[in-house]
mmCIF file of C-alpha atoms and ligand atoms in Angstrom:
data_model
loop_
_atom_site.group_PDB
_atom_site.id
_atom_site.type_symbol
_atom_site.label_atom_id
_atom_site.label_comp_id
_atom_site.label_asym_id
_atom_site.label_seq_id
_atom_site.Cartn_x
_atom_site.Cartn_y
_atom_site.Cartn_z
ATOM 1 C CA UNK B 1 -63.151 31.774 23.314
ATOM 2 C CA UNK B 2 -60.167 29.372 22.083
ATOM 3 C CA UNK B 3 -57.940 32.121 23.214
ATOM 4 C CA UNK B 4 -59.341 31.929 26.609
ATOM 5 C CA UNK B 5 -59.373 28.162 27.229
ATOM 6 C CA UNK B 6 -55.536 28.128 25.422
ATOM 7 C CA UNK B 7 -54.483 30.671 28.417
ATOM 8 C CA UNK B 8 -55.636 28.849 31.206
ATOM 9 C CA UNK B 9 -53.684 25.447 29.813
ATOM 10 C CA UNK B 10 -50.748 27.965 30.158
ATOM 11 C CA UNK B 11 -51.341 29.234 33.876
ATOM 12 C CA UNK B 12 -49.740 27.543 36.522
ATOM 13 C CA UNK B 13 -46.628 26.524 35.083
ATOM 14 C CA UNK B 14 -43.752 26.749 37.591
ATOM 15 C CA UNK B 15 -41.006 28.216 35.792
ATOM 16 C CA UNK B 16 -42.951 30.318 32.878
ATOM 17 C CA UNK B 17 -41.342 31.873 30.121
ATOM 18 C CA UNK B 18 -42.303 35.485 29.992
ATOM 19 C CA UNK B 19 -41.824 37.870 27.390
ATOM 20 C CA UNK B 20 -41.563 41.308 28.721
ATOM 21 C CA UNK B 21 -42.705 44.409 26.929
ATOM 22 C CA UNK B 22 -41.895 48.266 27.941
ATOM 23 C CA UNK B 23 -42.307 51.227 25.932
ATOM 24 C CA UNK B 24 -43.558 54.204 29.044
ATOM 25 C CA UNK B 25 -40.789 56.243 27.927
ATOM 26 C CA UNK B 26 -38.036 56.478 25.554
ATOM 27 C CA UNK B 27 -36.857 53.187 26.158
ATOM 28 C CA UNK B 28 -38.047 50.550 23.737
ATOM 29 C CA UNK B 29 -37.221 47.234 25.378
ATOM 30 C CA UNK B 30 -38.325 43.736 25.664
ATOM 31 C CA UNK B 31 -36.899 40.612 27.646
ATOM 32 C CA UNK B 32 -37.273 37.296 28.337
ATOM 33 C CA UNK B 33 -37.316 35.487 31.479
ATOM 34 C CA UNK B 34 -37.635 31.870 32.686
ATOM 35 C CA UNK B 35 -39.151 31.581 36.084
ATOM 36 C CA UNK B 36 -36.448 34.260 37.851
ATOM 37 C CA UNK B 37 -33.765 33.405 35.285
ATOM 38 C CA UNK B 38 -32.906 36.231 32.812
ATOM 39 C CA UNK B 39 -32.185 35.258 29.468
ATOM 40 C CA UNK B 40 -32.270 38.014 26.903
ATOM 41 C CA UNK B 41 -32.456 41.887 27.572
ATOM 42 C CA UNK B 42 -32.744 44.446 25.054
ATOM 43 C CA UNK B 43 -33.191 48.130 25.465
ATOM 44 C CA UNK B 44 -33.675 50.220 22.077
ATOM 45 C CA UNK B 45 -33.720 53.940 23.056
ATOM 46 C CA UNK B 46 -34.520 57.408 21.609
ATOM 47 C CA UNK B 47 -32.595 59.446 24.415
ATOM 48 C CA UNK B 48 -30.364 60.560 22.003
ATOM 49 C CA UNK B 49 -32.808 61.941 19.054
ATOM 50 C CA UNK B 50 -34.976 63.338 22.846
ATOM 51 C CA UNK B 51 -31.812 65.037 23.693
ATOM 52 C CA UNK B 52 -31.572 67.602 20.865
ATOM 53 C CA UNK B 53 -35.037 69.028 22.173
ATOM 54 C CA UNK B 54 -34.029 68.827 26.114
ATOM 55 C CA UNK B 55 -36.892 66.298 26.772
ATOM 56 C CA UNK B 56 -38.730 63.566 25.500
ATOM 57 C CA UNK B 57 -40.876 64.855 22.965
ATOM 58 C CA UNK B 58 -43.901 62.149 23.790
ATOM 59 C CA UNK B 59 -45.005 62.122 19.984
ATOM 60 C CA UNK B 60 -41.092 61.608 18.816
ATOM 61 C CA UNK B 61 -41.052 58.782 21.375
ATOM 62 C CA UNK B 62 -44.528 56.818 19.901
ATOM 63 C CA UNK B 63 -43.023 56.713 16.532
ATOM 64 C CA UNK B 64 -39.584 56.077 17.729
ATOM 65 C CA UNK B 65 -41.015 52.422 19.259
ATOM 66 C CA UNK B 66 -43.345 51.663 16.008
ATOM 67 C CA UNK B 67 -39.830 51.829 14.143
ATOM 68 C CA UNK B 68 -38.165 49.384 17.031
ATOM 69 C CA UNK B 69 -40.852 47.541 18.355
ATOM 70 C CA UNK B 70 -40.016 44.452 16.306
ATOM 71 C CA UNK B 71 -36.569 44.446 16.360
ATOM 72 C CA UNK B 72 -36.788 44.785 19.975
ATOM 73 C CA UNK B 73 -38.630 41.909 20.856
ATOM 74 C CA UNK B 74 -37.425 39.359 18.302
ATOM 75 C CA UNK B 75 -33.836 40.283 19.305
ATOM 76 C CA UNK B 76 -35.075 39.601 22.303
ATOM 77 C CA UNK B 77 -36.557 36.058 21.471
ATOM 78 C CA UNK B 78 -33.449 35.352 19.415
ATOM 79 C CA UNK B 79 -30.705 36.372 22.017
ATOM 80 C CA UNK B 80 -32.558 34.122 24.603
ATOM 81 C CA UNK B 81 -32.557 31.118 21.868
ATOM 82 C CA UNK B 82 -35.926 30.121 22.348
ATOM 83 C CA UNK B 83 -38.787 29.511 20.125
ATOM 84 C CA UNK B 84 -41.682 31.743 19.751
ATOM 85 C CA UNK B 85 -43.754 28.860 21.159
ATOM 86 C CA UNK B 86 -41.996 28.125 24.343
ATOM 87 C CA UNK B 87 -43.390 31.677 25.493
ATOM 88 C CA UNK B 88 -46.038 30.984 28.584
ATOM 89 C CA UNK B 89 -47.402 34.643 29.351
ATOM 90 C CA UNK B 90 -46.905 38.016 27.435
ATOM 91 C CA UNK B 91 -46.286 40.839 30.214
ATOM 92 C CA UNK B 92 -46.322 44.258 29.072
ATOM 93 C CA UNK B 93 -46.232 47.999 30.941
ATOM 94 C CA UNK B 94 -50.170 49.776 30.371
ATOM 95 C CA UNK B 95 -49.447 52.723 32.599
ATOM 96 C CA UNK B 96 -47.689 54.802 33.777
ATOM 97 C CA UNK B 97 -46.248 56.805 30.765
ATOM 98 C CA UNK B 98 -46.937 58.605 28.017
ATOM 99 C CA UNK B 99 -50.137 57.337 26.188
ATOM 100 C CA UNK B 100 -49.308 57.190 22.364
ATOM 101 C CA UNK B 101 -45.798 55.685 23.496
ATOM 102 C CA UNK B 102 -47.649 52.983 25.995
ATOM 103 C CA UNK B 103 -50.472 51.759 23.244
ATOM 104 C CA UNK B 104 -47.348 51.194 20.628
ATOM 105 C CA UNK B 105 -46.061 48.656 23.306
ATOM 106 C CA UNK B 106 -49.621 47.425 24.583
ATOM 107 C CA UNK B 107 -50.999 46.845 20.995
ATOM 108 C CA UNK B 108 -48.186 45.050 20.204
ATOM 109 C CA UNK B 109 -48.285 42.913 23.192
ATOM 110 C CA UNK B 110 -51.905 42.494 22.718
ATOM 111 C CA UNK B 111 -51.864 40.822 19.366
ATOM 112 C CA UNK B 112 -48.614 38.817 20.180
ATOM 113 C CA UNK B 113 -50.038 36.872 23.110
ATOM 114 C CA UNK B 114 -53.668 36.531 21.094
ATOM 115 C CA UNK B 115 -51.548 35.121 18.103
ATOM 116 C CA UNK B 116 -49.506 32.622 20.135
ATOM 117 C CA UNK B 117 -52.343 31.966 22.394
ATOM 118 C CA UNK B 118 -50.821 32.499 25.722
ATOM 119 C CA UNK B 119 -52.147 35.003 28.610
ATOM 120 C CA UNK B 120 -51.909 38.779 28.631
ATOM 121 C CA UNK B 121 -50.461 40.407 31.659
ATOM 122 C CA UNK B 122 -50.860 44.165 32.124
ATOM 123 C CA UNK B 123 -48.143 45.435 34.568
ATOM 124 C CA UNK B 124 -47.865 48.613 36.470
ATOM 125 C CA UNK B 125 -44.302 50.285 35.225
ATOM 126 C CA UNK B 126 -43.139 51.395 38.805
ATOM 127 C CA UNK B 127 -43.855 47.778 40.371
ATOM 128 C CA UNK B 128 -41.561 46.531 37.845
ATOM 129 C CA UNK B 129 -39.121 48.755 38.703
ATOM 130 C CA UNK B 130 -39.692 47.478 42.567
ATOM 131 C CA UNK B 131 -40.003 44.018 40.984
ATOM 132 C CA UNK B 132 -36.284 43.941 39.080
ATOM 133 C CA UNK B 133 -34.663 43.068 42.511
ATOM 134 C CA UNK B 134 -36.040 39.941 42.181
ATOM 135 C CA UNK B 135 -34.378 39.399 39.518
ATOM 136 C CA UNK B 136 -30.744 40.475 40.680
ATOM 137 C CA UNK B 137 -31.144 38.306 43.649
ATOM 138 C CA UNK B 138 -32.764 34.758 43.159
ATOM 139 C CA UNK B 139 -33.435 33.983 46.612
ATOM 140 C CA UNK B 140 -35.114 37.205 47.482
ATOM 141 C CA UNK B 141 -38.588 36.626 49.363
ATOM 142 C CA UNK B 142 -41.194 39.101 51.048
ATOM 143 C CA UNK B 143 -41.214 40.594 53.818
ATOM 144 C CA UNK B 144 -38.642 43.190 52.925
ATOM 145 C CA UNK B 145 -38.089 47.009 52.979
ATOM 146 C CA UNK B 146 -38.377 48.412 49.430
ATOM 147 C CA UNK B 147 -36.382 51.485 48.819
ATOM 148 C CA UNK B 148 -38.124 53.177 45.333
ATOM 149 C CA UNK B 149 -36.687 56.046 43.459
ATOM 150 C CA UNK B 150 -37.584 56.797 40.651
ATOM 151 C CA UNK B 151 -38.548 60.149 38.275
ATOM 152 C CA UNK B 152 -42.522 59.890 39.252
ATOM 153 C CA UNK B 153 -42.008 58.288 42.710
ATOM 154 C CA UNK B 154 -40.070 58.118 45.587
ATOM 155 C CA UNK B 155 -41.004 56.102 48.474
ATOM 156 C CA UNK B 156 -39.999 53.410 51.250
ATOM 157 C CA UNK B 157 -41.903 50.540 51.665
ATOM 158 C CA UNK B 158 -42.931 47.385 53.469
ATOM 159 C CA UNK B 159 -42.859 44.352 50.711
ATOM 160 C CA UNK B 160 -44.967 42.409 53.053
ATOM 161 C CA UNK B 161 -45.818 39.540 50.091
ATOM 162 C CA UNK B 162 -45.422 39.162 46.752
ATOM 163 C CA UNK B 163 -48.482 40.968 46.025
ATOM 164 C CA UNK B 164 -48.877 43.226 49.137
ATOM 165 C CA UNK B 165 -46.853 46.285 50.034
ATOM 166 C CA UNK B 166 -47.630 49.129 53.068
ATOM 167 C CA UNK B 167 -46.176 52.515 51.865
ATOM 168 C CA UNK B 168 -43.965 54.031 54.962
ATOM 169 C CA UNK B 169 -43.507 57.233 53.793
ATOM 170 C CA UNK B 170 -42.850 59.030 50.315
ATOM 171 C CA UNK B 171 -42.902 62.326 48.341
ATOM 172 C CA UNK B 172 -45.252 65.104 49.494
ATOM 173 C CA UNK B 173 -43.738 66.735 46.148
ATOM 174 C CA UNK B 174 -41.482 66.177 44.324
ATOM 175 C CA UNK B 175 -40.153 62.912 43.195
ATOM 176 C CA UNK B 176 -36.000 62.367 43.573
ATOM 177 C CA UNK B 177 -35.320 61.588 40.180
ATOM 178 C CA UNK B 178 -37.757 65.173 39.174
ATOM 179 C CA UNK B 179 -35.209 66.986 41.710
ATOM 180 C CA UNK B 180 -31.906 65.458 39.844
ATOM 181 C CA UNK B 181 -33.910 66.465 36.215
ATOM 182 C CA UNK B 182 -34.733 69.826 38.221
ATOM 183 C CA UNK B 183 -31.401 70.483 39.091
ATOM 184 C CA UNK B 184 -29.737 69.673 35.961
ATOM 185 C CA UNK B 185 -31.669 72.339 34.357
ATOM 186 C CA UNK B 186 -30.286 74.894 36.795
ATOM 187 C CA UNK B 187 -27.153 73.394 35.638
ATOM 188 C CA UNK B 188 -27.681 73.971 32.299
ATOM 189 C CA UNK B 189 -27.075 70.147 31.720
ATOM 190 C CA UNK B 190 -28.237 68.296 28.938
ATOM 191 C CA UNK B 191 -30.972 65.593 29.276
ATOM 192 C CA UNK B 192 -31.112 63.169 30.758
ATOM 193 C CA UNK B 193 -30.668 64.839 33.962
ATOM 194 C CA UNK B 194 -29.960 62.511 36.397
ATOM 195 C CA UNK B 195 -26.610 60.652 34.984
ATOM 196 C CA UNK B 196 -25.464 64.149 33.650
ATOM 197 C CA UNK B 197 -25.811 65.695 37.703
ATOM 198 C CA UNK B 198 -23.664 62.251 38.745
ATOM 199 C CA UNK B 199 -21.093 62.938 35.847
ATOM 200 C CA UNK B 200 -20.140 66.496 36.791
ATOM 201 C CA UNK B 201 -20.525 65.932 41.091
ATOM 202 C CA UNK B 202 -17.549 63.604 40.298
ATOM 203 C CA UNK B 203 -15.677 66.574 39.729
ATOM 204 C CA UNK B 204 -16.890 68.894 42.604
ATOM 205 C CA UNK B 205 -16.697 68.477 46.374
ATOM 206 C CA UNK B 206 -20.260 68.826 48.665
ATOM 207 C CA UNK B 207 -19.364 71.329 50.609
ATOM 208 C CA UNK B 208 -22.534 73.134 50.149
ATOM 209 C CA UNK B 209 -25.158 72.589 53.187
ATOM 210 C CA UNK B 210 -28.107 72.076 51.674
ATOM 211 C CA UNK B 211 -31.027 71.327 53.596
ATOM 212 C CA UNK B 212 -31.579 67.597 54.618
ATOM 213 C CA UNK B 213 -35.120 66.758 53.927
ATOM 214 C CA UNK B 214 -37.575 65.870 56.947
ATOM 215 C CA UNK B 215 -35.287 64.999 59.652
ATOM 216 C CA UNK B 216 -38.911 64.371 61.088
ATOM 217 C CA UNK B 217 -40.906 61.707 62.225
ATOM 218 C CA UNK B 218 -42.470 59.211 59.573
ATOM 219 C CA UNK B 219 -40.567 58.314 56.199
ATOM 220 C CA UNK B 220 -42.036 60.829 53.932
ATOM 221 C CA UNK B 221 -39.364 63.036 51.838
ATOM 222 C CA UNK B 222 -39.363 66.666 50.580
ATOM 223 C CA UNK B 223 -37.324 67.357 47.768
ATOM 224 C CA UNK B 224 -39.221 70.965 46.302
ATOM 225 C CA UNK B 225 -36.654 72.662 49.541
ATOM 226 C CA UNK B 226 -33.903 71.477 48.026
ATOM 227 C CA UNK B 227 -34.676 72.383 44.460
ATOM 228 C CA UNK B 228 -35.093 76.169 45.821
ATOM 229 C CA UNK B 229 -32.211 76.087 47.463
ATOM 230 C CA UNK B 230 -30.064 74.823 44.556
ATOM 231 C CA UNK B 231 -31.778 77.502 42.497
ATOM 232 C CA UNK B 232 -31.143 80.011 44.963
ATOM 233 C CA UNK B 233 -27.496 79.690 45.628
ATOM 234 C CA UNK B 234 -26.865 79.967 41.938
ATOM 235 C CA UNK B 235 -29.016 82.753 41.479
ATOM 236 C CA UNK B 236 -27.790 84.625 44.126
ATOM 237 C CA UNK B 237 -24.103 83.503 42.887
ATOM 238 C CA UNK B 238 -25.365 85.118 39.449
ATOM 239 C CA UNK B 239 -26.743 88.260 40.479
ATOM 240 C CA UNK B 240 -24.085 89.160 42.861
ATOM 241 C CA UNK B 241 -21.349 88.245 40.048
ATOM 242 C CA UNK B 242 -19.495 86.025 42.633
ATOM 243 C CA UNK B 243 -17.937 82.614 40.464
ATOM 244 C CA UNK B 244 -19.183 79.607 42.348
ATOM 245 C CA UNK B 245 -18.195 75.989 41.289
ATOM 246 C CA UNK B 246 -21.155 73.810 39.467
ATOM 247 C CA UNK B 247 -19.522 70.786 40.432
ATOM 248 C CA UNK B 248 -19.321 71.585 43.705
ATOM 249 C CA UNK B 249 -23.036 72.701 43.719
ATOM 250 C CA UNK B 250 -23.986 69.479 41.344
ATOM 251 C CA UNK B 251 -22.198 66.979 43.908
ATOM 252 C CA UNK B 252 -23.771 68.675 47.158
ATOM 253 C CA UNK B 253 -26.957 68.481 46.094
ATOM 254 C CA UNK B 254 -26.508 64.759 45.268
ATOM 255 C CA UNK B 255 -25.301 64.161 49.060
ATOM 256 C CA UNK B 256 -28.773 66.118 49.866
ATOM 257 C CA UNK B 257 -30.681 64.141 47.766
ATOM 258 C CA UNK B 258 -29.277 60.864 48.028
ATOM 259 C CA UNK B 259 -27.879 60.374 51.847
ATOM 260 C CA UNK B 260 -31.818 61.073 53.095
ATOM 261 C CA UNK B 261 -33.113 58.038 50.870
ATOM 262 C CA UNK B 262 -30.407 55.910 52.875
ATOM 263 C CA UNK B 263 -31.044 57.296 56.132
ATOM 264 C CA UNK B 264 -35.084 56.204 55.747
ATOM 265 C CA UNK B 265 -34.513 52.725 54.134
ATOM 266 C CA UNK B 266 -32.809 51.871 57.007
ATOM 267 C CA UNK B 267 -34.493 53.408 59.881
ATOM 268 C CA UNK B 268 -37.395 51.839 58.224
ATOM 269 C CA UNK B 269 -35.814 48.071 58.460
ATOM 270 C CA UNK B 270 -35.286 48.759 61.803
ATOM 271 C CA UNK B 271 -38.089 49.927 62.640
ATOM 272 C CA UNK B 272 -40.094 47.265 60.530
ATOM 273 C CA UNK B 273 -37.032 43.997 62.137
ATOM 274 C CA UNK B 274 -36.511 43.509 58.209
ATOM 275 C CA UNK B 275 -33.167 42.249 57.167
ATOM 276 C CA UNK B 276 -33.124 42.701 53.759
ATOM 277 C CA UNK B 277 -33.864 46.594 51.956
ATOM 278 C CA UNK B 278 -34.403 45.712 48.258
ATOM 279 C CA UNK B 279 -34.261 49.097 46.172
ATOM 280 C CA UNK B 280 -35.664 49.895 42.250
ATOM 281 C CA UNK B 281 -36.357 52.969 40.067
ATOM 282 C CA UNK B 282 -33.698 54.947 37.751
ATOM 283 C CA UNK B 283 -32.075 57.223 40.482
ATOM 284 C CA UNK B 284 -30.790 54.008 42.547
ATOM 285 C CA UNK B 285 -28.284 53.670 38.990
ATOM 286 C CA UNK B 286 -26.862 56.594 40.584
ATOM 287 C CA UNK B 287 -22.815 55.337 42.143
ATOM 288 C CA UNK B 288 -22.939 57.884 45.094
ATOM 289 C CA UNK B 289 -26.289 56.245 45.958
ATOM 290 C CA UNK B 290 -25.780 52.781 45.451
ATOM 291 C CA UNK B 291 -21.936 53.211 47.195
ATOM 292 C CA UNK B 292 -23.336 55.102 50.307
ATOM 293 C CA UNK B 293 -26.513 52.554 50.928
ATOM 294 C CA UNK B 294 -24.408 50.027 50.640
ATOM 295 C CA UNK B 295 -21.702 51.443 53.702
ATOM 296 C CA UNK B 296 -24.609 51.756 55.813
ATOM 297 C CA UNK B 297 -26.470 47.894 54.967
ATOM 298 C CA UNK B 298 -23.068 46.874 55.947
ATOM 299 C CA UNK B 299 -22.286 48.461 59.183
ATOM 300 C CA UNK B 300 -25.763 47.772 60.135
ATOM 301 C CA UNK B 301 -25.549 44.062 58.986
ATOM 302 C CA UNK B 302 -28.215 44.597 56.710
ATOM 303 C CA UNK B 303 -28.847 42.503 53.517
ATOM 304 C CA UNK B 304 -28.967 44.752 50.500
ATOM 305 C CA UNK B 305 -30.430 43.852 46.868
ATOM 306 C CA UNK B 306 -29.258 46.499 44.576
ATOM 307 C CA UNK B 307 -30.027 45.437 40.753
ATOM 308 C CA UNK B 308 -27.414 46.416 38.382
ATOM 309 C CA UNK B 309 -27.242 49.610 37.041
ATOM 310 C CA UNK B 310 -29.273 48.733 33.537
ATOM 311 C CA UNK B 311 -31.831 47.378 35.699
ATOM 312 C CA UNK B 312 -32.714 50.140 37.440
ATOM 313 C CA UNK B 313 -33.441 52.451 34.389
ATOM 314 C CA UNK B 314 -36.249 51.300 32.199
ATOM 315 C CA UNK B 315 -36.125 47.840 30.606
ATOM 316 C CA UNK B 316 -37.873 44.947 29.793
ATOM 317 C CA UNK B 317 -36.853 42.626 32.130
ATOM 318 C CA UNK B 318 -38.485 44.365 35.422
ATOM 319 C CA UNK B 319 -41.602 44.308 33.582
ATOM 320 C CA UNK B 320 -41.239 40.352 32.572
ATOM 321 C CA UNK B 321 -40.381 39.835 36.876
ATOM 322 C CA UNK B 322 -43.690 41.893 38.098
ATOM 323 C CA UNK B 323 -45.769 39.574 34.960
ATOM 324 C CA UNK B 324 -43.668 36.164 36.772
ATOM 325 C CA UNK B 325 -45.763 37.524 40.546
ATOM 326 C CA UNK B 326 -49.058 38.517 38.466
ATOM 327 C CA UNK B 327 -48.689 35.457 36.692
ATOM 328 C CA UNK B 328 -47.710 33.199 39.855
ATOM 329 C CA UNK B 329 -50.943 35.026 41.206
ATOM 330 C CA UNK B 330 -53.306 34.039 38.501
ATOM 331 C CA UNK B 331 -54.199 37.660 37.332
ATOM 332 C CA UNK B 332 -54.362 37.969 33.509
ATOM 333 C CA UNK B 333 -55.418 40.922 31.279
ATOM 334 C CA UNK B 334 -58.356 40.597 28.717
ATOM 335 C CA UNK B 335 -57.439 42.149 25.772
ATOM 336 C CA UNK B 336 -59.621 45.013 26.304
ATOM 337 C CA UNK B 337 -57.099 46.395 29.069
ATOM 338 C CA UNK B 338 -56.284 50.038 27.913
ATOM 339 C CA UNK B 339 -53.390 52.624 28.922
ATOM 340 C CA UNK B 340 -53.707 54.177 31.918
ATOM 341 C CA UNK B 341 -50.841 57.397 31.395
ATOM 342 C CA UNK B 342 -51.141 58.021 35.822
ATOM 343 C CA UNK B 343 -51.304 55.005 37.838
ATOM 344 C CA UNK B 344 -51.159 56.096 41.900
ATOM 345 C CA UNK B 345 -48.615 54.353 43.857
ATOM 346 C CA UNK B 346 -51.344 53.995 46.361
ATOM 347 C CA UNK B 347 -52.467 55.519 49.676
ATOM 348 C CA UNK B 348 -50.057 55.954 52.712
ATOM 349 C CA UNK B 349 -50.376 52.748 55.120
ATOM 350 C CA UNK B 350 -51.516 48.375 53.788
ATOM 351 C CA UNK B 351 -52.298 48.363 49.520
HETATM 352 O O1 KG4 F 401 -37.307 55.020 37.410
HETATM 353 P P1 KG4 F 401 -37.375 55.888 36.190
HETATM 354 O O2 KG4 F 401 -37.466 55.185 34.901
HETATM 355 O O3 KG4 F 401 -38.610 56.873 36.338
HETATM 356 C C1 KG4 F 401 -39.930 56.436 36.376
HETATM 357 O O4 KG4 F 401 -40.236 55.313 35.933
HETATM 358 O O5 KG4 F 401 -40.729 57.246 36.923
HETATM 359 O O6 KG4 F 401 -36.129 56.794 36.253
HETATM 360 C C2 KG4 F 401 -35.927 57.972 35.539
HETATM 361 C C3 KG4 F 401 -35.337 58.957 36.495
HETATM 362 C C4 KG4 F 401 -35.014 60.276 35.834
HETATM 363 O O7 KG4 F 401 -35.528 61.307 36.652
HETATM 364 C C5 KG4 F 401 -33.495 60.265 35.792
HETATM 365 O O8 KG4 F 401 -32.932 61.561 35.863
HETATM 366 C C6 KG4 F 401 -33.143 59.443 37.027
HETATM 367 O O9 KG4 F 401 -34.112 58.433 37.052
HETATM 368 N N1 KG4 F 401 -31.803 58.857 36.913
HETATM 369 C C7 KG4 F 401 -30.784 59.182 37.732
HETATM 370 C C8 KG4 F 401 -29.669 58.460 37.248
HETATM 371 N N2 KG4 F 401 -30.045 57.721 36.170
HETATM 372 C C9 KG4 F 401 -31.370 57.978 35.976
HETATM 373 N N3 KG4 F 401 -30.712 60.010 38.777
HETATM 374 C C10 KG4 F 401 -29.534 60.124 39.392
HETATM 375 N N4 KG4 F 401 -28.407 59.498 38.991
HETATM 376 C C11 KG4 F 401 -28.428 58.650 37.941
HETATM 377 N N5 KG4 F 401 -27.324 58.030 37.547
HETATM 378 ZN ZN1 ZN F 402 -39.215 53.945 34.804
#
């Protein structure tokens, strides 16, 4: 009960601090904001223990953030030199992820905010990830065209407030980060997939035509066509003993993947009379991505908000700028929140 009436002295504040907490993957990380000012980011990962077994291995992962949980978050306190008592709101990632890596983060958050008395705030991973360009641009304000790719989502949509979003179009299968980790395999690169794909395109040329997904009406994406064709053409390549570059079929596919997300962010800001296309989620860290959608915001006078690279993979800080809008909104967790390991984006059309 004195945890409850404590929480509501800390609502309402204008510019909270927020401690954010994420641990969905293989990323331990935690961050601390003040209102939409960053001021400590830490990201502890396993990627490189995951890598040696060409995955993450979700029980390697749990124990992984028990070992780093701490150091994570007091680094994180520390390197934003505040006290442990100027902390307003404790926001932390429940779901999506991996459920024995999720509870590490959520138990921890859970008995931090109860300790220091301040609110709970469960946040949804992937509208963090749409939530970080709020961070890498200060002035940013709804109604914008989100642009989300991640490795469980890909979609375009219409950030109509800070708590209301229309989905224009998205995945009817695979997601464009799952087609990068897809294609690496074929590749025989190492995880993770996506940054490995980038490395060796650099090399090739994309002079492989591989299909465009959904030149169609709407703003939904394919990307299982274009997995089957990149396993195809090697295949074929293999069986027929005919050498073929992997560069060349690496950076090709990345034109396939990539130049169709740019083509429907900005159709869709057209269409919508936005001015601004905000984009989140690990594959816009990708350079051919983030170089090609920013040519076309350009020549179409477009405003583009493109979080740095470190914000686009997993981290803290994303998580801290979705608990600033839950927070700003008034919605707090009770302690009883669980982890939810699938969390829909939502239906097609107003959330
Ligand atoms: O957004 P994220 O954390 O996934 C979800 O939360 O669902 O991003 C992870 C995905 C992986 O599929 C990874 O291969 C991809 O983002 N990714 C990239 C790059 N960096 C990460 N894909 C393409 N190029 C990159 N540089
Ligand atoms: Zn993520």
């Amino acid at each position: 009960m004195a945890y409850q009436k404590e929480c509501l002295l800390r609502a309402g504040k204008k510019e909270p601090v927020i401690l954010g907490i994420e641990s969905s993957c293989d990323e331990t990380a935690a961050a601390i904001i003040r209102g939409r000012e960053l001021l400590s980011n830490v990201v502890l990962s396993s990627a490189t223990e995951q890598a040696k077994y060409g995955g993450v291995v979700p029980e390697i992962a749990s124990r992984a953030h028990t070992d780093a949980i701490d150091e994570a978050v007091l680094s994180a306190i520390e390197q934003a030199k505040i006290q442990k008592s100027e902390i307003d709101a404790v926001a932390v990632t429940y779901g999506a992820g991996l459920a024995g890596a999720l509870l590490v983060g959520l138990s921890f958050a859970k008995a931090f905010a109860f300790s220091l008395n301040v609110p709970l705030i469960a946040v949804n991973h992937i509208r963090g990830h749409m939530a970080a360009a709020y961070l890498a641009d200060k002035t940013l304000e709804p109604p914008y065209i989100t642009l989300l790719a991640s490795g469980g989502h890909t979609a375009i949509l219409y950030t109509k407030t800070y708590t209301e979003f229309e989905i224009l179009g998205s995945t009817r299968d695979d997601a464009a980060g799952e087609a990068f980790d897809k294609a690496a395999r074929v590749l025989s690169l190492p995880y993770p997939g996506g940054p490995n794909v980038e490395k060796l395109a650099r090399e090739g040329k994309a002079d492989i035509a591989f299909p465009k997904m959904f030149s169609g009406n709407g703003f939904d994406f394919s990307y299982s066509g274009l997995k089957t064709a990149v396993i195809n053409y090697c295949h074929t390549k293999e069986q027929k003993g005919e050498p073929y570059s992997r560069a060349d079929v690496a950076a090709s596919f990345q034109c396939a993947a990539c130049d169709v997300l740019c083509e429907r962010a900005v159709e869709a800001a057209k269409q919508k009379n936005c001015d601004t296309i905000a984009a989140g989620g690990g594959v816009i860290a990708n350079g051919y991505l983030r170089e090609e959608l920013t040519k076309r915001c350009e020549k179409e006078k477009i405003r583009l908000v493109l979080p740095e690279k470190k914000y686009c993979t997993d981290n803290a800080a994303m998580i801290a700028a979705e608990g600033l809008i839950q927070y700003s909104a008034g919605n707090f967790s009770p302690l009883s929140v669980n982890a939810c390991a699938h969390i829909p984006l939502g239906k097609k059309g107003k959330q």
